[in-house]
Coordinates of C-alpha atoms and ligand atoms in Angstrom, one line a residue:
M1 CA -9.2 245.5 31.5
K2 CA -11.5 245.0 33.9
V3 CA -14.7 247.4 34.7
S4 CA -16.7 247.8 37.6
A5 CA -19.5 249.9 37.4
S6 CA -21.0 252.2 40.3
F7 CA -24.1 253.6 41.1
L8 CA -23.3 256.4 42.5
S9 CA -24.7 258.6 40.0
I10 CA -28.3 257.0 39.9
N11 CA -31.3 259.7 41.2
D12 CA -33.7 257.4 40.4
D13 CA -36.2 254.0 40.6
L14 CA -32.6 252.8 42.9
E15 CA -33.4 248.5 42.8
K16 CA -35.1 249.2 39.6
N17 CA -31.8 250.7 38.4
I18 CA -29.5 248.6 40.1
I19 CA -30.6 245.6 38.6
K20 CA -30.7 246.8 34.5
L21 CA -27.0 247.4 35.6
D22 CA -26.1 244.1 36.7
K23 CA -27.5 242.3 33.6
T24 CA -25.2 244.1 31.6
T25 CA -21.5 242.3 30.6
I26 CA -19.8 245.2 33.2
D27 CA -17.5 242.6 35.2
Y28 CA -18.0 243.5 39.6
L29 CA -20.6 246.2 41.0
H30 CA -18.6 249.1 42.8
L31 CA -20.1 250.1 46.0
D32 CA -19.0 253.2 47.1
I33 CA -19.7 253.5 50.7
M34 CA -19.8 257.0 52.4
D35 CA -20.2 258.3 55.9
G36 CA -20.4 261.9 55.9
K37 CA -17.3 262.1 58.1
F38 CA -14.1 260.8 55.8
V39 CA -16.0 262.7 52.4
K40 CA -19.6 265.3 53.2
N41 CA -21.8 262.9 51.6
K42 CA -23.6 260.2 53.2
T43 CA -24.5 257.2 51.1
W44 CA -26.1 253.6 51.8
D45 CA -25.4 251.8 55.3
I46 CA -25.4 247.9 55.5
K47 CA -29.3 247.7 55.8
N48 CA -30.3 249.7 52.2
I49 CA -27.0 247.6 50.4
K50 CA -28.6 244.7 51.2
K51 CA -32.1 245.5 50.2
L52 CA -30.7 247.3 47.0
L53 CA -28.4 244.4 45.8
K54 CA -30.6 241.0 47.4
N55 CA -31.9 240.6 43.4
T56 CA -27.9 241.3 42.1
Q57 CA -25.5 238.4 41.3
K58 CA -22.0 240.0 39.8
P59 CA -19.3 240.0 42.2
K60 CA -19.0 243.3 45.0
D61 CA -16.9 245.6 45.2
V62 CA -16.5 247.6 48.5
H63 CA -15.0 251.3 48.4
L64 CA -14.9 252.2 51.3
M65 CA -14.7 256.3 52.3
V66 CA -15.5 255.9 55.9
S67 CA -13.2 257.3 59.2
N68 CA -14.5 254.4 60.9
I69 CA -12.7 251.0 59.1
K70 CA -13.8 248.1 61.8
K71 CA -16.4 248.7 62.1
Y72 CA -17.8 249.6 58.1
V73 CA -15.9 245.9 57.3
K74 CA -17.6 243.9 60.2
Q75 CA -20.3 245.2 58.1
F76 CA -19.7 244.5 55.0
R77 CA -18.5 241.8 54.8
K78 CA -22.0 240.1 54.8
L79 CA -22.1 240.9 51.4
K80 CA -19.1 238.8 50.8
P81 CA -17.2 240.8 48.3
E82 CA -14.6 240.0 46.3
Y83 CA -12.5 242.9 47.8
I84 CA -12.9 245.7 50.4
T85 CA -10.6 248.5 49.7
F86 CA -10.8 251.4 52.5
H87 CA -8.3 253.8 52.7
Y88 CA -4.9 255.2 53.6
E89 CA -5.5 258.0 54.6
A90 CA -8.5 257.0 56.9
T91 CA -5.7 255.6 59.2
K92 CA -2.9 254.9 61.0
N93 CA -2.7 251.2 61.3
C94 CA -3.2 250.2 58.0
F95 CA -1.5 246.8 58.2
A96 CA -4.6 246.2 61.3
M97 CA -7.8 247.2 58.4
M98 CA -5.9 244.4 56.2
G99 CA -5.8 242.0 58.6
L100 CA -9.1 242.6 59.6
I101 CA -10.5 242.1 56.0
K102 CA -8.7 239.0 55.5
K103 CA -9.5 237.3 58.4
Y104 CA -12.8 237.2 56.8
G105 CA -11.5 235.7 53.1
I106 CA -11.5 238.6 51.7
K107 CA -9.0 240.4 49.4
V108 CA -7.8 243.9 50.7
G109 CA -7.6 246.6 48.8
I110 CA -6.1 250.4 49.9
S111 CA -7.2 253.4 47.7
I112 CA -5.3 256.7 47.5
K113 CA -6.5 260.0 47.2
P114 CA -5.4 262.3 44.3
N115 CA -2.3 264.4 46.3
T116 CA -1.4 260.7 48.4
P117 CA 2.3 260.2 46.8
V118 CA 2.8 256.4 46.0
E119 CA 6.0 255.5 48.3
K120 CA 2.8 256.0 51.1
L121 CA 2.0 252.2 50.3
N122 CA 6.2 251.4 50.9
P123 CA 5.2 249.1 53.6
Y124 CA 2.3 247.3 52.4
F125 CA 2.6 246.7 48.2
K126 CA 3.5 243.2 48.8
Y127 CA 0.4 242.0 51.4
L128 CA -1.1 243.6 49.1
N129 CA -4.1 242.7 46.5
L130 CA -5.5 245.3 44.9
I131 CA -4.6 249.1 44.8
L132 CA -7.0 252.1 44.4
V133 CA -5.8 254.8 42.9
M134 CA -9.1 257.6 43.1
S135 CA -8.1 260.0 39.4
V136 CA -11.1 262.5 40.9
E137 CA -11.3 264.3 45.0
P138 CA -13.6 261.3 46.6
G139 CA -16.2 262.4 47.5
E140 CA -19.1 262.7 45.0
G141 CA -19.4 261.3 41.1
G142 CA -19.3 263.1 37.6
Q143 CA -16.1 265.0 38.1
E144 CA -13.6 265.1 36.2
F145 CA -10.9 263.0 35.6
I146 CA -7.1 264.3 37.1
P147 CA -4.2 263.4 34.2
E148 CA -1.4 263.6 37.0
T149 CA -2.9 260.2 37.6
I150 CA -1.4 258.7 34.9
D151 CA 2.0 258.9 36.0
K152 CA 1.1 257.6 39.7
I153 CA 0.1 254.4 37.6
K154 CA 3.3 254.1 35.1
Q155 CA 4.8 254.2 39.4
L156 CA 2.8 251.6 40.7
D157 CA 3.2 249.3 37.3
V158 CA 7.0 249.7 37.1
I159 CA 7.5 248.6 41.0
R160 CA 5.1 245.9 40.5
K161 CA 7.6 244.6 37.6
A162 CA 10.9 245.1 39.8
N163 CA 9.4 243.5 43.1
K164 CA 6.9 241.0 41.6
Y165 CA 4.0 242.1 42.9
Q166 CA 0.6 240.8 42.6
Y167 CA -1.5 244.1 43.5
L168 CA -4.2 244.4 40.1
I169 CA -4.5 248.2 39.6
E170 CA -8.2 249.0 40.3
V171 CA -8.8 253.7 39.1
D172 CA -11.9 255.3 40.1
G173 CA -13.3 258.3 39.2
G174 CA -14.1 260.6 35.4
I175 CA -13.9 257.3 33.4
N176 CA -15.1 257.7 29.9
N177 CA -14.6 255.8 26.4
Q178 CA -11.8 259.0 26.0
N179 CA -9.1 257.9 28.3
I180 CA -10.0 254.6 28.9
N181 CA -7.1 253.7 26.7
L182 CA -4.6 255.9 27.9
L183 CA -5.6 252.9 31.3
R184 CA -5.1 250.1 29.3
E185 CA -2.0 250.2 27.9
N186 CA -0.3 251.5 31.3
N187 CA -1.8 248.1 32.2
V188 CA -4.8 249.0 35.0
D189 CA -6.8 245.7 35.2
I190 CA -9.7 247.8 36.8
V191 CA -11.6 250.8 36.1
V192 CA -14.5 251.9 37.3
A193 CA -17.1 253.9 35.8
G194 CA -20.2 255.4 37.3
S195 CA -21.6 258.2 35.6
Y196 CA -20.4 257.6 31.6
I197 CA -22.7 254.6 32.4
T198 CA -25.4 255.5 34.1
S199 CA -25.5 258.5 32.5
I200 CA -28.0 257.4 29.8
K201 CA -31.2 254.5 29.9
G202 CA -29.0 252.6 27.8
Y203 CA -26.1 251.1 30.2
Q204 CA -24.9 248.6 28.2
R205 CA -24.6 250.4 24.9
R206 CA -21.7 252.4 27.5
V207 CA -19.9 249.6 28.3
D208 CA -20.0 247.9 25.1
K209 CA -18.1 251.3 23.6
L210 CA -16.2 251.1 26.9
K211 CA -15.0 247.2 26.7
A212 CA -15.1 248.2 22.7
D213 CA -12.7 250.4 23.6
I214 CA -10.7 248.4 25.9
T215 CA -9.9 245.7 23.2
K216 CA -9.6 247.6 20.2
Q217 CA -5.5 247.6 19.8
Ligands
DX5_301 C1 -15.6 259.1 43.9 C2 -16.5 257.5 43.9 C3 -16.0 257.0 42.3 C4 -17.4 257.8 41.4 C5 -17.5 257.5 40.3 O1 -16.3 258.9 45.2 O2 -15.3 256.7 44.5 O3 -16.3 255.5 42.5 O4 -18.6 257.5 41.9 O5 -17.7 257.7 39.0 P1 -17.8 259.1 38.4 O6 -17.6 258.1 37.2 O7 -18.7 259.3 37.7 O8 -16.5 259.7 38.1
ZN302 ZN1 -15.3 254.8 44.2

């Protein structure tokens, strides 16, 4: 299981602290992009993000919490991310958005909010590289993990096995060393962790704790 780190909750010296995060043993940098429309908060535009990430090496995992998906895909593809994930709830035309992301040679993910059932993704399963299950309401870091998420993960894993689908399962929100094992046991491939890692100065210590729990049998 891989760890994708969100820097949404870092409040000071962002550029410096992102570099510090990048130097830990995390697997991905998770970019939480919010437009003030799909969710009420607004985060960085492409210009700022380019500046913030210019000295980082980790592969990028872009999580778009935006209404105008097309516009943001066209901008954020310039970062050459490994994944761009958009929200099912933000568009009536998932196929067009998937096509656009794939056209740029980027792996595509769809995310579902806590109240969106897994079945809504039926038409897309076979074409997706990743499904991002939100374990908190999108919009801010530091919230508590919603336990019902586990049922959705189990369902996605069963569907994947039964049909030999290729999508990875990523889970985002409220993840810490207390609940990470439950995710591993349910075959989650990538966990997003934000405030658990960045709420103390020693990021690597927190990453070690997550990774130790991942590998513990
Ligand atoms: C929420 C974001 C998450 C979140 C993760 O809208 O998508 O990535 O910031 O942060 P924690 O781990 O603090 O919940
Ligand atoms: Zn996120």
